[in-house]
Coordinates of C-alpha atoms and ligand atoms in Angstrom, one line a residue:
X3 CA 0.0 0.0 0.0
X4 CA 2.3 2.2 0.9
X5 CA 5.6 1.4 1.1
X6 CA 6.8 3.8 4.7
X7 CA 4.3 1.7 6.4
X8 CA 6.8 -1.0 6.7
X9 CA 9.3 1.6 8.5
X10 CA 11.0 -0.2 11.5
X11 CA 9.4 2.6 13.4
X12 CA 5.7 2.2 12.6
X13 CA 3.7 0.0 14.8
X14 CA -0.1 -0.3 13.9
X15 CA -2.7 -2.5 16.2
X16 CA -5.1 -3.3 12.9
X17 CA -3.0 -2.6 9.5
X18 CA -6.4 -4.0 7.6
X19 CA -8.1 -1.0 9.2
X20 CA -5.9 1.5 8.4
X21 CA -5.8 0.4 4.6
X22 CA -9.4 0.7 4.7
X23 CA -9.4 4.2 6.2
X24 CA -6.7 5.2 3.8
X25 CA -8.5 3.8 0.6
X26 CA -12.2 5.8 1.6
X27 CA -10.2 9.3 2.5
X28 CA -8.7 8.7 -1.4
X29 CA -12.1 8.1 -2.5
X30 CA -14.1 11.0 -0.5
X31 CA -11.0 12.9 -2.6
X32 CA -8.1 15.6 -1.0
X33 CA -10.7 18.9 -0.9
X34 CA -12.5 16.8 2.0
X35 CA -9.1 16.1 3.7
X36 CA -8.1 18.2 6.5
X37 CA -5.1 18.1 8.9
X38 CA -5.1 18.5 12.4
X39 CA -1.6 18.6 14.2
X40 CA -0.5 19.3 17.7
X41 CA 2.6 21.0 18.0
X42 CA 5.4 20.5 20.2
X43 CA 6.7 17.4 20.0
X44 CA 4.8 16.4 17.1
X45 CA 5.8 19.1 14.1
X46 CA 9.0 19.7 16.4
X47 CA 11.7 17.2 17.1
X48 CA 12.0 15.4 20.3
X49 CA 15.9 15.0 20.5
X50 CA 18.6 15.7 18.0
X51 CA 22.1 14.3 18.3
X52 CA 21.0 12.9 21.7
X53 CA 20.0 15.7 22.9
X54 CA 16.5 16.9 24.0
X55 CA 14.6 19.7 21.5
X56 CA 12.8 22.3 23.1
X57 CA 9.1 23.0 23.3
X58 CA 7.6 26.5 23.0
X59 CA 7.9 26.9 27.0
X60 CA 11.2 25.6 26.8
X61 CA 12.0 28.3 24.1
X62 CA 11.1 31.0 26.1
X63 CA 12.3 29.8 29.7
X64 CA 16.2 28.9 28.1
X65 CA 16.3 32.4 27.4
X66 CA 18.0 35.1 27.8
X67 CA 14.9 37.3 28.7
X68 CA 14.2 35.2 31.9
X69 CA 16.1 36.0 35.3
X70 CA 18.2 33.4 36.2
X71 CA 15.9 33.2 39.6
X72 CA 13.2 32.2 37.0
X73 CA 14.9 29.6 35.0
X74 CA 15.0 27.6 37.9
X75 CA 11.8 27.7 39.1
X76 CA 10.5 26.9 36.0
X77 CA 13.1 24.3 36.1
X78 CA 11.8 22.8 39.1
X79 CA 8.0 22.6 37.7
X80 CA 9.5 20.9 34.3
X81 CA 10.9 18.4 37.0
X82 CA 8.0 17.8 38.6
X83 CA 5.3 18.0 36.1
X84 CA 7.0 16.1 32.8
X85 CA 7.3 13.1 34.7
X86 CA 3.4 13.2 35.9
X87 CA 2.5 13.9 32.1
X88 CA 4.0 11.1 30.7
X89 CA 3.1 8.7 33.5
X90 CA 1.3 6.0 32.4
X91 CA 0.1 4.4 35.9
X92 CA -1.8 8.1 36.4
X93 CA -5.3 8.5 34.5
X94 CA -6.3 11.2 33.0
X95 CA -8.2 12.2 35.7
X96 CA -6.0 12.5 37.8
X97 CA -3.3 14.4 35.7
X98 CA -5.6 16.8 34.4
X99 CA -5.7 18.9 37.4
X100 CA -2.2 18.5 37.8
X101 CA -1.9 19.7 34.1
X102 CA -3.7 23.0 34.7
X103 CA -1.4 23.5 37.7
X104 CA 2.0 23.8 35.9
X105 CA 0.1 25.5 33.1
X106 CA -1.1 27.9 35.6
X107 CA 2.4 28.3 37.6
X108 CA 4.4 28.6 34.3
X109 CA 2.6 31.4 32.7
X110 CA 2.3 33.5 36.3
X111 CA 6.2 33.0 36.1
X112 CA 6.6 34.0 32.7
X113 CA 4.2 37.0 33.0
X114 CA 6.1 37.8 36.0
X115 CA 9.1 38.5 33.4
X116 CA 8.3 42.0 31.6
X117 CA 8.8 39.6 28.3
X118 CA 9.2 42.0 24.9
X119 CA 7.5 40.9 22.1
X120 CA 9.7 42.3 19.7
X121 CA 12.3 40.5 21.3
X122 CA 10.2 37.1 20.5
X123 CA 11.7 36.8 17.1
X124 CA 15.6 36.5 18.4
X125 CA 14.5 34.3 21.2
X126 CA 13.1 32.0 18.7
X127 CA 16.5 32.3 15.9
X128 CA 19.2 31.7 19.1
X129 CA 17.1 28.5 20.3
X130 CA 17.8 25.1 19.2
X131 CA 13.9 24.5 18.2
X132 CA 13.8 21.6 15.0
X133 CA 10.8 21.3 13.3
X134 CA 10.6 17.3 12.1
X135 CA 13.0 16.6 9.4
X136 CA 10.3 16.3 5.9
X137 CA 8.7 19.7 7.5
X138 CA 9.2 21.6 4.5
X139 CA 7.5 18.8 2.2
X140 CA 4.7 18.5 4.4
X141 CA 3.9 22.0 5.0
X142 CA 4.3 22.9 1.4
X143 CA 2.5 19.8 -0.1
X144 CA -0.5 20.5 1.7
X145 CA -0.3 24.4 0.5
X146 CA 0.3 23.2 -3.2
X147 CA -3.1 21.1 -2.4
X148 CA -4.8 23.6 -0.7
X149 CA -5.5 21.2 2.4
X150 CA -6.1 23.2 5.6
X151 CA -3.6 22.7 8.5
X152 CA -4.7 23.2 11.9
X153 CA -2.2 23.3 14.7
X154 CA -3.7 22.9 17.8
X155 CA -1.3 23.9 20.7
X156 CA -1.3 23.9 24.3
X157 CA 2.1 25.9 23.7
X158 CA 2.4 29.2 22.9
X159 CA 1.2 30.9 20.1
X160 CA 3.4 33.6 19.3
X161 CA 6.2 31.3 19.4
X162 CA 5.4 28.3 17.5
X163 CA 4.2 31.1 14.7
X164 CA 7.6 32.4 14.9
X165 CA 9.0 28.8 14.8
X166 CA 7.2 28.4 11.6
X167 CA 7.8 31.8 10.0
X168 CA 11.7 31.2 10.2
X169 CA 11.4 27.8 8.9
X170 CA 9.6 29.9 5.3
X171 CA 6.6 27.2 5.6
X172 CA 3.9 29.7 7.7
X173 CA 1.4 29.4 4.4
X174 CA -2.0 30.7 4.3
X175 CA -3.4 27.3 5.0
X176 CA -2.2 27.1 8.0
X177 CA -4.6 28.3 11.1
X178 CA -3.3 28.1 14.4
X179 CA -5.4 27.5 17.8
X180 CA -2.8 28.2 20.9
X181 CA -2.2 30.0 23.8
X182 CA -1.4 33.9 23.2
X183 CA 0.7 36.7 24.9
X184 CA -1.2 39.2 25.3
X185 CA 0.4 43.0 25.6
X186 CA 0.4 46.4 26.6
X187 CA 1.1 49.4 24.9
X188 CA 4.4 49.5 24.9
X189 CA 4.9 45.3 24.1
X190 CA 4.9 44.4 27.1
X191 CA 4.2 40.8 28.0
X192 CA 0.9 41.3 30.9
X193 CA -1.2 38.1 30.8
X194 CA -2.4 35.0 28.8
X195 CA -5.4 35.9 26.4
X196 CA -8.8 34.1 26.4
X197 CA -9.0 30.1 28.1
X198 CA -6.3 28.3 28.7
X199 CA -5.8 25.6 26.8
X200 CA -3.5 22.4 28.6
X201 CA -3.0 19.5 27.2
X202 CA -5.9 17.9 28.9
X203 CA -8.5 20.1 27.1
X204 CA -7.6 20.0 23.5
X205 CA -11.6 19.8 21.9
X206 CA -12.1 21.8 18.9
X207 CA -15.9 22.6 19.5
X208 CA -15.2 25.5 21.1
X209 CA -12.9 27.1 19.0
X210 CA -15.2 26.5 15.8
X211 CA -18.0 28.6 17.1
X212 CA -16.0 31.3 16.7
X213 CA -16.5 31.1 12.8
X214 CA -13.0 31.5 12.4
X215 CA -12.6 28.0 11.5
X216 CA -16.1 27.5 9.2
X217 CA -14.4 25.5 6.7
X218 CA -12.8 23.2 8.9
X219 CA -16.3 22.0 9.7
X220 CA -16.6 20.8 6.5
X221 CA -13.7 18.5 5.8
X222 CA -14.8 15.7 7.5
X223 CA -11.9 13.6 6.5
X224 CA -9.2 13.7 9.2
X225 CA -5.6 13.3 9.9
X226 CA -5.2 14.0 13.3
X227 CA -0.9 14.2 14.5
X228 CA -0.4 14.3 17.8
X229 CA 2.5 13.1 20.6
X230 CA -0.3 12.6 23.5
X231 CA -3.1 10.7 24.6
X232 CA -4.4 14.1 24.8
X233 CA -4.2 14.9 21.6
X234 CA -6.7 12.6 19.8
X235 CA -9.4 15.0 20.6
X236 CA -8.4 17.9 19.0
X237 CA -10.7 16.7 15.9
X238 CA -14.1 16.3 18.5
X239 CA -15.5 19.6 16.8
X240 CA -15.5 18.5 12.8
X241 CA -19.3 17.8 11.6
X242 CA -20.0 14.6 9.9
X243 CA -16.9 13.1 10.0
X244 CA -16.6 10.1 7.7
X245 CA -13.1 9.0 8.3
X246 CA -10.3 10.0 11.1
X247 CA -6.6 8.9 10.9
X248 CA -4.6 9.2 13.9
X249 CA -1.0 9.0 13.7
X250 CA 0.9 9.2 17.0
X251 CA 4.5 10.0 17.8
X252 CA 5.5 7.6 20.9
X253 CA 8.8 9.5 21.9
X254 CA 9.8 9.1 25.4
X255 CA 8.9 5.9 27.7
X256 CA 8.0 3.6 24.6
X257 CA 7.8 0.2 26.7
X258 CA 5.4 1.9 29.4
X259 CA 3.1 3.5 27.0
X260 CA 3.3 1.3 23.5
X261 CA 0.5 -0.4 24.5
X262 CA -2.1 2.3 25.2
X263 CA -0.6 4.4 22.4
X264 CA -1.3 1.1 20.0
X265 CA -5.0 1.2 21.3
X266 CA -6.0 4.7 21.0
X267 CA -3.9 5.5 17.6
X268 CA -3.9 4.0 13.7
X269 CA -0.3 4.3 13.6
X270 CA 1.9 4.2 16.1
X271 CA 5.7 6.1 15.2
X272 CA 8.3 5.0 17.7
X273 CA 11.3 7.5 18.1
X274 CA 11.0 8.4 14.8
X275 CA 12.6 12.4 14.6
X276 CA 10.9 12.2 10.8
X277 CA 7.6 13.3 9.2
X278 CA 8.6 10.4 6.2
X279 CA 5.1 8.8 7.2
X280 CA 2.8 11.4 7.2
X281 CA 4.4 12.8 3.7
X282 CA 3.7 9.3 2.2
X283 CA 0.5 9.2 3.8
X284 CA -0.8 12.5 2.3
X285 CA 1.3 11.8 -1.0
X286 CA -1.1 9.1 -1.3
X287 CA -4.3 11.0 -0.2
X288 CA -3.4 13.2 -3.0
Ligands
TMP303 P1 1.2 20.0 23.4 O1 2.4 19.5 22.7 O2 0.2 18.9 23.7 O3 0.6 21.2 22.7 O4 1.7 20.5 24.9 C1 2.7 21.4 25.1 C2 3.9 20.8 25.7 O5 4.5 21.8 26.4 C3 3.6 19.6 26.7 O6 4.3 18.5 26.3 C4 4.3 20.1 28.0 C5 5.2 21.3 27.6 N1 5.4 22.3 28.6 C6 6.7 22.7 28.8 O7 7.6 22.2 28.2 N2 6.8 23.8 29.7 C7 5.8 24.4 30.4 O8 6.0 25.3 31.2 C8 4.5 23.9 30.1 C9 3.3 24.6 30.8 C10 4.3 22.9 29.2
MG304 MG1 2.9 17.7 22.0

């Protein structure tokens, strides 16, 4: 079928069933195909050269715009809170609030900072952020076919656009849900805007009242990306859908996790840095 599927990365629970979906979403044809992508993690590398990538936070809090004071602190909650995130002995339940707490303490520490936003764009070129090796064919193949991207992001907004404006691949397909800065007069970095969104809380519903999104709504052939068991809702709010891929990114803790990762996605990438699968997958939706 297609021939990346046999990657010694990819692990899929029912193969037969993702043929099937693959062969209706060619059928239903690419204008009813949409993407749906979380962010960090997922677009961005994990590790490079052994050595972990950051994640929007982690863009911001390695910088040189945050008091050394800060940096730790933040430190300390990465510490406690990453390990909670990927634990898979915790239910959701349990982590959610837990979620919402580091979100909460992170961005009190980061308003706390007197960040610049026109100092964003540096921050962003002196930071070691890698988008997934195949970004560019992936970002521009789905311009060239005029297939809506949707990042959905329980990072930050204004970073990850920055992220993909360097990288030359911020198209106008591409819509962006996130967390924004939000900032006074003279750019200065006061508050969060509008809900939070953690990774616990990723539903599109909400966002799709706004109208921004109308014809999102109507593609109701989905691949959803994502690096979290938290991700595979972000496509809750598309009418009508008719078929949903879900292709997972299993980075970190792969013998603890494989399992629940096999049961809630179609395909399952393990440590794979690359975006080789989803190009062939949407070469072949196209
Ligand atoms: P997402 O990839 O699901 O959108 O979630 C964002 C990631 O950001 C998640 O893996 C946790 C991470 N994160 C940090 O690295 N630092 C922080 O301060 C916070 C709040 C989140
Ligand atoms: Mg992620």
């Amino acid at each position: 079928m297609i021939p990346e599927l046999s990657n010694p990365s990819v692990c899929m629970r029912d193969p037969q069933r993702v043929q099937e979906i693959l062969q209706s979403m060619v059928k239903a044809g690419s204008n009813t195909v949409q993407v749906i992508s979380d962010f960090d993690m997922t677009l961005t590398r994990f590790a490079y050269n052994g050595k972990r990538c950051p994640t929007c936070h982690n863009i911001l809090d390695n910088s040189k715009l945050i008091s050394e004071e800060c940096k730790e602190k933040l430190k300390e909650l990465l510490n406690t809170y990453y390990p909670i995130e990927i634990d898979s002995s915790r239910s959701i339940e349990e982590k959610l609030p837990l979620m919402v707490e580091w979100w909460t303490k992170a961005h009190e520490l980061l308003v706390q900072q007197k960040i610049r936003k026109d100092m964003l764009a540096m921050v962003v070129r002196e930071s070691d952020a890698m988008l997934r090796e195949g970004y560019q064919l992936f970002f521009d193949h789905l311009y060239e076919h005029s297939i809506p991207l949707l990042i959905f992001s329980a990072g930050i907004g204004d970073i990850l656009e920055e992220v993909i404006r360097q990288a030359g691949v911020f198209h106008p397909n591409v819509k962006v849900f996130s967390n924004y800065m939000d900032f006074d007069d003279s750019g200065v970095l006061t508050a969060f805007k509008g809900e939070l969104i953690h990774i616990y809380n990723k539903r599109e519903g909400a966002l799709l009242n706004t109208g921004h999104f109308q014809e999102l709504r109507t593609r109701p052939n989905v691949l959803l990306m994502g690096d979290s068991l938290g991700d595979l809702t972000m496509a809750d709010g598309v009418q009508d859908m008719e078929n949903i891929l879900k292709i997972g990114f299993l980075n970190d803790k792969v013998e603890e996790r494989k399992q629940s990762y096999l049961d809630s996605y179609d395909i399952v990438l393990v440590k794979d840095e690359t975006l080789e699968v989803p190009n062939a997958v949407l070469l072949y939706l196209t």
